[in-house]
Short mmCIF file of C-alpha atoms and ligand atoms in Angstrom, two decimals:
data_model
loop_
_atom_site.label_atom_id
_atom_site.label_comp_id
_atom_site.label_asym_id
_atom_site.label_seq_id
_atom_site.Cartn_x
_atom_site.Cartn_y
_atom_site.Cartn_z
CA UNK A 1 170.11 105.08 158.18
CA UNK A 2 170.13 107.48 161.08
CA UNK A 3 166.90 109.40 162.05
CA UNK A 4 167.28 112.58 163.80
CA UNK A 5 164.41 112.43 166.33
CA UNK A 6 162.64 115.51 168.46
CA UNK A 7 162.66 114.75 172.08
CA UNK A 8 161.81 111.04 171.86
CA UNK A 9 163.35 108.60 169.62
CA UNK A 10 160.24 107.51 168.53
CA UNK A 11 158.57 110.75 167.20
CA UNK A 12 158.08 111.50 163.52
CA UNK A 13 160.96 114.19 162.70
CA UNK A 14 163.90 114.45 160.48
CA UNK A 15 163.61 113.93 156.27
CA UNK A 16 164.90 110.32 155.83
CA UNK A 17 161.46 109.51 156.63
CA UNK A 18 159.95 110.99 153.34
CA UNK A 19 162.04 108.81 151.14
CA UNK A 20 161.77 105.55 153.45
CA UNK A 21 159.63 105.14 156.77
CA UNK A 22 159.47 101.41 156.44
CA UNK A 23 162.34 100.81 159.44
CA UNK A 24 160.91 103.63 161.23
CA UNK A 25 157.38 102.02 161.59
CA UNK A 26 158.50 98.92 162.32
CA UNK A 27 160.42 99.54 165.12
CA UNK A 28 157.41 101.51 166.59
CA UNK A 29 155.12 98.60 165.58
CA UNK A 30 157.10 96.50 167.20
CA UNK A 31 157.77 98.72 170.22
CA UNK A 32 155.28 101.25 170.66
CA UNK A 33 152.46 99.91 168.37
CA UNK A 34 149.93 102.66 169.69
CA UNK A 35 151.76 106.05 171.07
CA UNK A 36 151.49 109.66 171.76
CA UNK A 37 153.84 111.30 169.25
CA UNK A 38 155.11 114.98 170.54
CA UNK A 39 156.16 116.14 166.93
CA UNK A 40 152.31 115.68 165.79
CA UNK A 41 150.72 115.68 169.56
CA UNK A 42 148.30 113.06 168.58
CA UNK A 43 148.23 109.31 168.97
CA UNK A 44 150.03 106.96 165.78
CA UNK A 45 148.43 103.63 165.37
CA UNK A 46 150.67 101.34 163.36
CA UNK A 47 149.58 97.39 163.43
CA UNK A 48 147.29 96.20 160.58
CA UNK A 49 144.70 95.00 163.22
CA UNK A 50 144.31 98.53 164.92
CA UNK A 51 144.13 100.37 161.76
CA UNK A 52 140.84 98.03 160.75
CA UNK A 53 139.18 98.58 164.00
CA UNK A 54 139.98 102.17 163.85
CA UNK A 55 138.09 102.67 160.90
CA UNK A 56 135.83 100.56 162.16
CA UNK A 57 135.23 102.76 165.27
CA UNK A 58 132.50 105.07 165.41
CA UNK A 59 134.33 107.08 168.54
CA UNK A 60 136.72 107.67 166.23
CA UNK A 61 135.13 110.76 163.74
CA UNK A 62 136.13 111.93 160.10
CA UNK A 63 135.04 115.63 161.54
CA UNK A 64 138.57 117.25 162.38
CA UNK A 65 138.97 119.78 160.28
CA UNK A 66 137.06 122.69 162.40
CA UNK A 67 140.17 124.12 163.67
CA UNK A 68 139.10 124.07 166.69
CA UNK A 69 142.09 125.50 169.03
CA UNK A 70 143.66 127.36 166.48
CA UNK A 71 140.97 129.52 165.32
CA UNK A 72 141.45 130.85 168.60
CA UNK A 73 145.07 132.11 168.35
CA UNK A 74 146.07 135.12 167.25
CA UNK A 75 145.83 135.69 163.11
CA UNK A 76 144.03 132.42 162.53
CA UNK A 77 140.26 134.39 163.04
CA UNK A 78 140.22 135.21 159.67
CA UNK A 79 140.92 131.56 158.53
CA UNK A 80 137.60 130.54 159.84
CA UNK A 81 135.39 130.19 156.36
CA UNK A 82 138.53 127.89 155.33
CA UNK A 83 137.86 125.38 157.62
CA UNK A 84 134.07 125.71 157.26
CA UNK A 85 134.93 124.74 153.36
CA UNK A 86 137.14 121.89 154.44
CA UNK A 87 134.48 120.38 157.11
CA UNK A 88 132.20 119.97 153.81
CA UNK A 89 134.76 117.47 152.17
CA UNK A 90 133.11 114.37 152.64
CA UNK A 91 137.04 113.14 153.42
CA UNK A 92 136.04 115.23 156.84
CA UNK A 93 132.36 114.38 157.39
CA UNK A 94 130.26 112.18 159.06
CA UNK A 95 126.96 110.31 158.56
CA UNK A 96 124.55 111.53 157.95
CA UNK A 97 126.25 114.28 156.05
CA UNK A 98 128.66 112.00 154.77
CA UNK A 99 126.11 109.08 153.67
CA UNK A 100 124.62 111.89 151.64
CA UNK A 101 127.23 113.56 150.05
CA UNK A 102 128.85 110.01 149.12
CA UNK A 103 125.65 108.42 147.80
CA UNK A 104 125.56 111.24 145.28
CA UNK A 105 128.95 111.28 143.99
CA UNK A 106 128.93 107.26 143.90
CA UNK A 107 126.42 107.53 141.15
CA UNK A 108 129.46 109.56 139.15
CA UNK A 109 131.71 107.37 140.23
CA UNK A 110 130.33 103.62 139.52
CA UNK A 111 132.10 101.33 138.07
CA UNK A 112 130.15 101.45 134.53
CA UNK A 113 131.17 104.92 134.63
CA UNK A 114 134.84 104.36 135.39
CA UNK A 115 135.00 101.45 132.67
CA UNK A 116 134.04 103.80 129.71
CA UNK A 117 137.76 106.00 130.68
CA UNK A 118 139.83 103.03 130.19
CA UNK A 119 140.35 103.92 126.39
CA UNK A 120 140.81 107.36 127.14
CA UNK A 121 143.38 106.41 129.88
CA UNK A 122 145.53 104.33 127.59
CA UNK A 123 144.95 107.38 124.83
CA UNK A 124 146.55 109.77 127.54
CA UNK A 125 149.14 107.19 127.98
CA UNK A 126 150.02 106.84 124.62
CA UNK A 127 150.44 110.42 123.98
CA UNK A 128 152.47 111.32 126.49
CA UNK A 129 154.69 108.32 125.73
CA UNK A 130 155.12 109.52 122.20
CA UNK A 131 156.58 112.58 123.48
CA UNK A 132 159.44 110.85 124.68
CA UNK A 133 159.84 107.73 123.22
CA UNK A 134 162.49 109.32 120.46
CA UNK A 135 164.69 110.89 122.83
CA UNK A 136 165.25 107.42 125.14
CA UNK A 137 164.98 109.27 128.16
CA UNK A 138 162.51 111.20 130.41
CA UNK A 139 161.21 111.86 133.65
CA UNK A 140 158.44 109.62 134.86
CA UNK A 141 156.69 112.45 136.83
CA UNK A 142 156.24 115.26 135.06
CA UNK A 143 156.14 113.76 131.51
CA UNK A 144 153.86 110.65 132.45
CA UNK A 145 152.48 110.44 136.29
CA UNK A 146 151.57 113.89 137.00
CA UNK A 147 149.67 114.14 133.48
CA UNK A 148 147.86 111.14 133.26
CA UNK A 149 145.71 111.62 136.29
CA UNK A 150 145.58 115.51 135.56
CA UNK A 151 144.14 115.29 132.14
CA UNK A 152 141.86 112.15 133.21
CA UNK A 153 140.17 113.96 136.02
CA UNK A 154 140.35 117.11 134.08
CA UNK A 155 138.02 115.43 131.66
CA UNK A 156 135.76 113.90 133.71
CA UNK A 157 135.35 117.30 135.47
CA UNK A 158 135.50 118.73 132.25
CA UNK A 159 138.12 121.61 132.92
CA UNK A 160 139.32 122.37 129.26
CA UNK A 161 143.39 122.05 128.76
CA UNK A 162 144.07 125.75 128.39
CA UNK A 163 143.06 125.96 131.93
CA UNK A 164 144.34 122.99 133.63
CA UNK A 165 148.17 123.95 134.77
CA UNK A 166 146.09 127.01 137.16
CA UNK A 167 144.95 123.67 138.93
CA UNK A 168 148.43 122.55 139.99
CA UNK A 169 149.08 125.48 142.84
CA UNK A 170 145.69 125.37 144.21
CA UNK A 171 146.02 121.31 144.17
CA UNK A 172 149.46 121.51 146.08
CA UNK A 173 148.50 123.62 148.65
CA UNK A 174 145.89 121.20 149.85
CA UNK A 175 148.02 118.19 149.54
CA UNK A 176 150.36 120.40 151.63
CA UNK A 177 147.40 120.79 154.28
CA UNK A 178 146.52 116.90 153.97
CA UNK A 179 149.79 116.01 154.86
CA UNK A 180 151.22 118.04 157.64
CA UNK A 181 150.93 119.83 160.47
CA UNK A 182 149.00 123.19 159.57
CA UNK A 183 150.82 126.51 159.91
CA UNK A 184 149.23 130.13 160.02
CA UNK A 185 151.13 130.75 156.49
CA UNK A 186 150.32 127.35 154.47
CA UNK A 187 146.46 128.09 155.69
CA UNK A 188 146.75 131.49 154.19
CA UNK A 189 147.62 130.49 151.51
CA UNK A 190 145.25 128.01 151.02
CA UNK A 191 142.52 129.85 152.16
CA UNK A 192 143.34 131.94 149.07
CA UNK A 193 143.88 128.22 146.55
CA UNK A 194 140.08 127.29 147.96
CA UNK A 195 138.46 130.19 147.02
CA UNK A 196 139.74 130.61 143.62
CA UNK A 197 139.35 126.90 143.06
CA UNK A 198 135.60 127.02 144.23
CA UNK A 199 135.04 130.28 141.79
CA UNK A 200 136.34 128.36 139.28
CA UNK A 201 134.15 125.37 139.59
CA UNK A 202 130.80 127.78 140.13
CA UNK A 203 131.83 128.44 136.72
CA UNK A 204 131.73 124.72 135.51
CA UNK A 205 129.44 123.90 137.10
CA UNK A 206 126.98 126.64 135.90
CA UNK A 207 128.39 125.50 132.41
CA UNK A 208 127.11 122.34 132.74
CA UNK A 209 123.83 123.37 134.13
CA UNK A 210 123.23 124.99 130.97
CA UNK A 211 124.89 122.30 128.94
CA UNK A 212 124.95 119.02 130.14
CA UNK A 213 128.02 116.65 129.01
CA UNK A 214 128.67 112.84 129.47
CA UNK A 215 131.29 113.61 132.80
CA UNK A 216 130.86 113.58 136.48
CA UNK A 217 129.81 117.00 136.96
CA UNK A 218 126.70 116.36 134.84
CA UNK A 219 126.16 113.08 136.55
CA UNK A 220 126.44 114.80 139.57
CA UNK A 221 123.71 117.61 138.77
CA UNK A 222 121.68 114.82 137.32
CA UNK A 223 121.45 113.17 140.82
CA UNK A 224 120.85 116.28 142.20
CA UNK A 225 117.81 116.39 139.79
CA UNK A 226 116.68 112.90 141.57
CA UNK A 227 116.11 114.17 145.02
CA UNK A 228 119.94 114.33 146.04
CA UNK A 229 120.34 117.41 147.32
CA UNK A 230 123.69 119.44 148.38
CA UNK A 231 124.14 122.95 148.56
CA UNK A 232 126.10 124.88 146.42
CA UNK A 233 129.06 125.12 148.64
CA UNK A 234 129.05 121.38 149.30
CA UNK A 235 128.41 120.57 145.80
CA UNK A 236 131.35 122.88 144.56
CA UNK A 237 134.20 121.72 147.71
CA UNK A 238 133.79 118.51 146.63
CA UNK A 239 134.41 118.76 143.06
CA UNK A 240 137.46 120.17 144.45
CA UNK A 241 137.84 117.23 146.71
CA UNK A 242 137.78 114.38 143.74
CA UNK A 243 139.97 116.56 141.85
CA UNK A 244 142.60 116.80 144.45
CA UNK A 245 141.93 113.13 145.42
CA UNK A 246 142.70 111.67 142.58
CA UNK A 247 145.29 113.68 141.35
CA UNK A 248 148.56 113.46 143.72
CA UNK A 249 148.20 110.20 145.23
CA UNK A 250 147.64 108.56 141.18
CA UNK A 251 150.74 110.44 140.43
CA UNK A 252 152.38 108.72 143.40
CA UNK A 253 151.36 105.87 142.50
CA UNK A 254 152.95 105.36 139.33
CA UNK A 255 156.37 107.28 140.14
CA UNK A 256 156.46 104.96 143.72
CA UNK A 257 155.01 101.43 141.81
CA UNK A 258 157.98 102.14 138.84
CA UNK A 259 160.89 103.29 140.53
CA UNK A 260 160.06 99.67 142.79
CA UNK A 261 160.16 97.23 140.13
CA UNK A 262 163.06 98.67 138.79
CA UNK A 263 164.73 98.75 142.26
CA UNK A 264 163.88 94.71 142.23
CA UNK A 265 164.44 93.53 138.71
CA UNK A 266 163.45 89.96 139.27
CA UNK A 267 159.80 90.96 140.08
CA UNK A 268 160.11 93.65 136.94
CA UNK A 269 161.29 90.49 134.76
CA UNK A 270 158.08 87.89 136.16
CA UNK A 271 155.98 91.00 134.89
CA UNK A 272 157.51 91.47 132.07
CA UNK A 273 157.03 87.61 131.77
CA UNK A 274 153.51 87.45 132.16
CA UNK A 275 151.82 90.96 132.05
CA UNK A 276 148.43 89.68 133.14
CA UNK A 277 149.77 89.94 136.50
CA UNK A 278 149.72 93.82 136.33
CA UNK A 279 146.05 93.46 138.49
CA UNK A 280 148.12 91.52 141.45
CA UNK A 281 151.30 93.77 140.79
CA UNK A 282 149.43 97.10 140.85
CA UNK A 283 147.56 96.03 144.33
CA UNK A 284 151.26 94.73 145.79
CA UNK A 285 152.87 98.74 144.31
CA UNK A 286 150.12 100.41 146.52
CA UNK A 287 150.59 97.76 149.76
CA UNK A 288 154.57 97.80 149.17
CA UNK A 289 155.08 101.94 148.96
CA UNK A 290 151.78 103.40 149.62
CA UNK A 291 151.09 107.25 148.06
CA UNK A 292 149.13 107.69 151.24
CA UNK A 293 151.27 107.13 154.26
CA UNK A 294 148.05 108.25 156.43
CA UNK A 295 145.06 109.28 157.67
CA UNK A 296 143.52 110.84 160.80
CA UNK A 297 140.08 111.00 163.22
CA UNK A 298 139.82 112.35 166.18
CA UNK A 299 138.10 111.07 169.13
CA UNK A 300 134.13 112.16 169.90
CA UNK A 301 134.03 110.31 172.69
CA UNK A 302 136.70 108.77 175.55
CA UNK A 303 137.47 105.27 173.27
CA UNK A 304 140.43 102.63 173.58
CA UNK A 305 142.83 101.28 171.12
CA UNK A 306 145.34 98.28 172.21
CA UNK A 307 144.63 99.06 175.89
CA UNK A 308 145.28 102.99 175.54
CA UNK A 309 143.20 105.50 176.91
CA UNK A 310 142.35 107.86 173.69
CA UNK A 311 140.63 110.84 175.40
CA UNK A 312 137.36 113.05 173.42
CA UNK A 313 139.25 115.49 171.36
CA UNK A 314 142.53 114.00 170.67
CA UNK A 315 143.84 113.11 167.25
CA UNK A 316 144.80 109.58 165.85
CA UNK A 317 146.49 109.05 162.62
CA UNK A 318 146.15 105.72 161.03
CA UNK A 319 149.49 104.40 159.38
CA UNK A 320 148.44 103.04 156.28
CA UNK A 321 152.01 102.35 154.93
CA UNK A 322 152.77 100.85 158.86
CA UNK A 323 149.82 98.92 158.69
CA UNK A 324 150.61 97.59 154.93
CA UNK A 325 153.91 96.37 156.41
CA UNK A 326 153.06 94.97 159.20
CA UNK A 327 154.20 91.01 159.46
CA UNK A 328 150.80 89.59 161.44
CA UNK A 329 148.81 90.41 158.34
CA UNK A 330 151.46 90.29 155.21
CA UNK A 331 154.59 87.32 154.77
CA UNK A 332 157.66 88.85 154.67
CA UNK A 333 156.08 92.15 154.30
CA UNK A 334 159.33 94.37 153.31
CA UNK A 335 159.70 92.13 150.09
CA UNK A 336 158.15 93.02 146.62
CA UNK A 337 155.88 90.15 145.11
CA UNK A 338 154.20 91.15 142.05
CA UNK A 339 152.28 87.96 142.54
CA UNK A 340 150.92 88.27 145.91
CA UNK A 341 147.51 86.47 146.64
CA UNK A 342 146.64 87.35 150.19
CA UNK A 343 146.82 91.15 149.71
CA UNK A 344 143.84 92.71 151.41
CA UNK A 345 146.07 96.25 151.70
CA UNK A 346 144.66 99.35 153.08
CA UNK A 347 146.14 101.73 150.72
CA UNK A 348 142.97 102.86 149.96
CA UNK A 349 142.06 102.93 153.39
CA UNK A 350 138.87 101.07 154.65
CA UNK A 351 135.16 100.96 155.61
CA UNK A 352 132.67 103.82 154.97
CA UNK A 353 135.84 106.37 153.80
CA UNK A 354 137.33 103.97 151.23
CA UNK A 355 138.62 105.80 148.55
CA UNK A 356 136.02 106.30 146.21
CA UNK A 357 137.89 106.87 142.92
CA UNK A 358 140.26 103.50 143.95
CA UNK A 359 138.45 101.67 140.41
CA UNK A 360 140.10 104.76 138.43
CA UNK A 361 143.32 104.48 140.38
CA UNK A 362 143.76 101.25 139.45
CA UNK A 363 142.62 101.49 135.92
CA UNK A 364 145.39 104.58 135.45
CA UNK A 365 147.80 102.18 137.63
CA UNK A 366 147.67 99.44 135.57
CA UNK A 367 147.87 100.80 132.21
CA UNK A 368 150.81 103.43 132.82
CA UNK A 369 153.06 100.59 134.15
CA UNK A 370 152.29 97.98 131.49
CA UNK A 371 152.33 100.59 128.82
CA UNK A 372 155.69 101.57 129.83
CA UNK A 373 156.64 97.97 130.02
CA UNK A 374 155.56 97.14 126.71
CA UNK A 375 156.96 100.16 124.76
CA UNK A 376 160.29 100.76 127.03
CA UNK A 377 161.82 97.63 127.56
CA UNK A 378 165.17 98.94 128.05
CA UNK A 379 164.18 101.01 130.66
CA UNK A 380 166.57 101.74 133.78
CA UNK A 381 166.98 104.64 136.35
CA UNK A 382 169.74 107.03 136.16
CA UNK A 383 172.30 107.69 138.84
CA UNK A 384 171.02 110.94 139.78
CA UNK A 385 169.41 111.17 143.87
CA UNK A 386 166.47 110.81 144.44
CA UNK A 387 164.41 113.36 145.95
CA UNK A 388 160.93 113.05 147.98
CA UNK A 389 158.08 115.21 148.39
CA UNK A 390 158.05 117.26 152.16
CA UNK A 391 155.32 115.28 152.76
CA UNK A 392 154.80 112.84 155.27
CA UNK A 393 151.45 111.57 154.30
CA UNK A 394 151.28 112.19 150.37
CA UNK A 395 154.61 110.09 149.72
CA UNK A 396 156.14 110.74 146.72
CA UNK A 397 159.27 111.37 144.64
CA UNK A 398 159.57 114.86 142.89
CA UNK A 399 161.56 113.75 140.25
CA UNK A 400 162.49 110.49 138.49
CA UNK A 401 165.19 110.50 135.58
CA UNK A 402 165.12 107.37 133.62
CA UNK A 403 166.68 105.76 130.37
CA UNK A 404 165.37 103.87 128.08
C1 LIG B 1 146.88 105.86 143.75
C2 LIG B 1 145.91 106.50 144.25
C3 LIG B 1 144.57 106.88 145.35
C4 LIG B 1 145.11 106.61 146.74
C5 LIG B 1 146.23 105.79 147.40
C6 LIG B 1 143.97 106.90 147.34
C7 LIG B 1 143.59 106.62 148.88
C8 LIG B 1 142.48 107.07 149.84
C9 LIG B 1 142.54 106.54 151.18
C10 LIG B 1 143.58 106.19 151.90
C11 LIG B 1 141.61 107.65 151.31
C12 LIG B 1 140.14 106.97 152.52
C13 LIG B 1 140.75 108.22 153.38
C14 LIG B 1 139.83 108.18 155.02
O1 LIG B 1 139.08 107.72 155.44
O2 LIG B 1 140.51 108.87 155.82
C15 LIG B 1 140.79 107.85 150.15
C16 LIG B 1 139.38 108.41 150.23
C17 LIG B 1 139.27 109.33 149.10
N1 LIG B 1 139.49 109.29 147.64
FE1 LIG B 1 141.03 108.21 147.84
N2 LIG B 1 143.20 107.86 146.61
C18 LIG B 1 143.78 107.69 145.69
C19 LIG B 1 142.85 107.88 144.50
C20 LIG B 1 141.78 108.61 144.20
C21 LIG B 1 140.89 108.74 143.08
C22 LIG B 1 141.45 108.62 141.74
C23 LIG B 1 140.17 109.90 143.36
C24 LIG B 1 139.04 110.48 142.52
C25 LIG B 1 139.08 110.63 141.32
C26 LIG B 1 139.88 109.78 144.93
C27 LIG B 1 139.11 110.40 145.78
C28 LIG B 1 138.49 110.09 147.09
C29 LIG B 1 137.53 110.98 147.61
C30 LIG B 1 136.93 111.37 146.94
C31 LIG B 1 137.94 110.11 149.11
C32 LIG B 1 137.05 110.48 150.08
C33 LIG B 1 136.30 109.24 150.45
C34 LIG B 1 135.15 109.38 151.54
O3 LIG B 1 135.94 110.08 152.30
O4 LIG B 1 133.97 109.08 151.79
N3 LIG B 1 141.03 108.88 145.03
N4 LIG B 1 141.58 107.62 148.94
#
C-alpha cells in the first residue's frame, strides 16, 4: 500500500488511512512512538503504555475545546458561543466540572438501567432484520447499524420516532468536529446544528419535567431534584453529547465488527460454533478495528511523555487504535482472535473519562452480531468496493452491502 504523506513521511495524510491505518501505526509506533505531527500540529502517542499513562496524567487536560487561537482569527469571533457550548460537554471538561456532570449522568446510566434495555435492543434488531430477511440482501450500515443505536438512544432520550431523522445531520456535523481539524465552514455549520439540537432538547426536557417517564432524561431530572445541579445549558449540551457519543460509535462497532468476521472466516466459524463466545468476540472486535481511533488532550503544564517535552498549550492525540495493536501489550495484535482472553483494550478510553455508554454499546454489539449470525447463516460480502467515512477518529464504513 502506498501512502501520500505531506512534508514528513510520518505525518497523517492520505485517504488510505481512513480504510486501514494499522500498517502506518505499526511504523510510527516502532520508529517514532511519540511524535510531533505537522499535519495536525500536535503530538501523536501510539504505544499502549504511553496512552494509559497519558489518561492518568493530570497535566494533560480534557479542556481542549475553548477555540483559543482560532477565535482570534478573521471570521471566527461569531463562533464563540459554539466553543462555549462544547466546553460544557463532559468529554471536554476536567474536575470539578467533569466530576459533577459525570456523577449526574452516571445515575442515569447505571448497570441496572442498561440491563432493562436488553429486550428493547433485541426487539429493534429483530424488526430491522424482518424488513430485509426475505430479500436475501441488505446494506448493513443503513438497514441495521445506524438504526439500532439511533432508535435505542432516541428511546432513552424520549425522542419521538417522527423527529429522529432530523438528528442525522446535526449528529454528523458534531462527529466531523470530533474527528477532524476544525475549519471555519464546518464550525459555522456545526454552530447552526448545535443551536437547533439544543432548542430541540429544551422542548424534550420541558416535556419530561411536566410528564416524567422511565428514561434517561427523567433520570437526569430526578438526579437534579436530589441535589446534583447543572445549568440548563450544561444539561442540554450533555443530552446532545449522549446522543452523538452513542450513535456513530456503535454504528461503527457493528459495521467494522461484522466486516472483520467476514474477512476472517475461521474466526467467524468459531463464533458460530459457540455463540457464548460473543462477549469475548465483541471485546476483540472493539480492539481489532476500533470505532474511535483517537481522542485528544491538551497540556495545561509542561509535561513529558517517553522523554519528549510537551509544552503547556500543546495538544496530544492519544491513538487508541494504535495502542490496541501494540505488540508489547497484545500477542499477535494484527490477528483477529474471538476467544482472546487477555484483552484490556482501550477502545472505550480510560481513567475518569472512560466511556459512560460502554455497557450499552456492548449489549447492542453482542445482540446485533449474534442475531445476524443466527438468522443469516449464508451471510457474505458482495464484490462492491468498500468506502470508508472521511474521519480519522470515528472510523467506520459508509456502506456494507451483504447477501445471505
Ligand atoms: C462502541 C461504541 C463506543 C465507543 C467505541 C466509545 C468510545 C468512547 C471513548 C474512547 C471515550 C473516551 C473519550 C476521552 O477520554 O476523551 C468515550 C467517552 C464517552 N462516551 Fe463513548 N463510546 C461508545 C459508545 C457510547 C455510547 C453508547 C454512549 C451513550 C449512550 C457513549 C457516550 C459517551 C460519553 C458521554 C463519553 C464521555 C465520558 C466522560 O467524558 O466522562 N459512548 N467513549
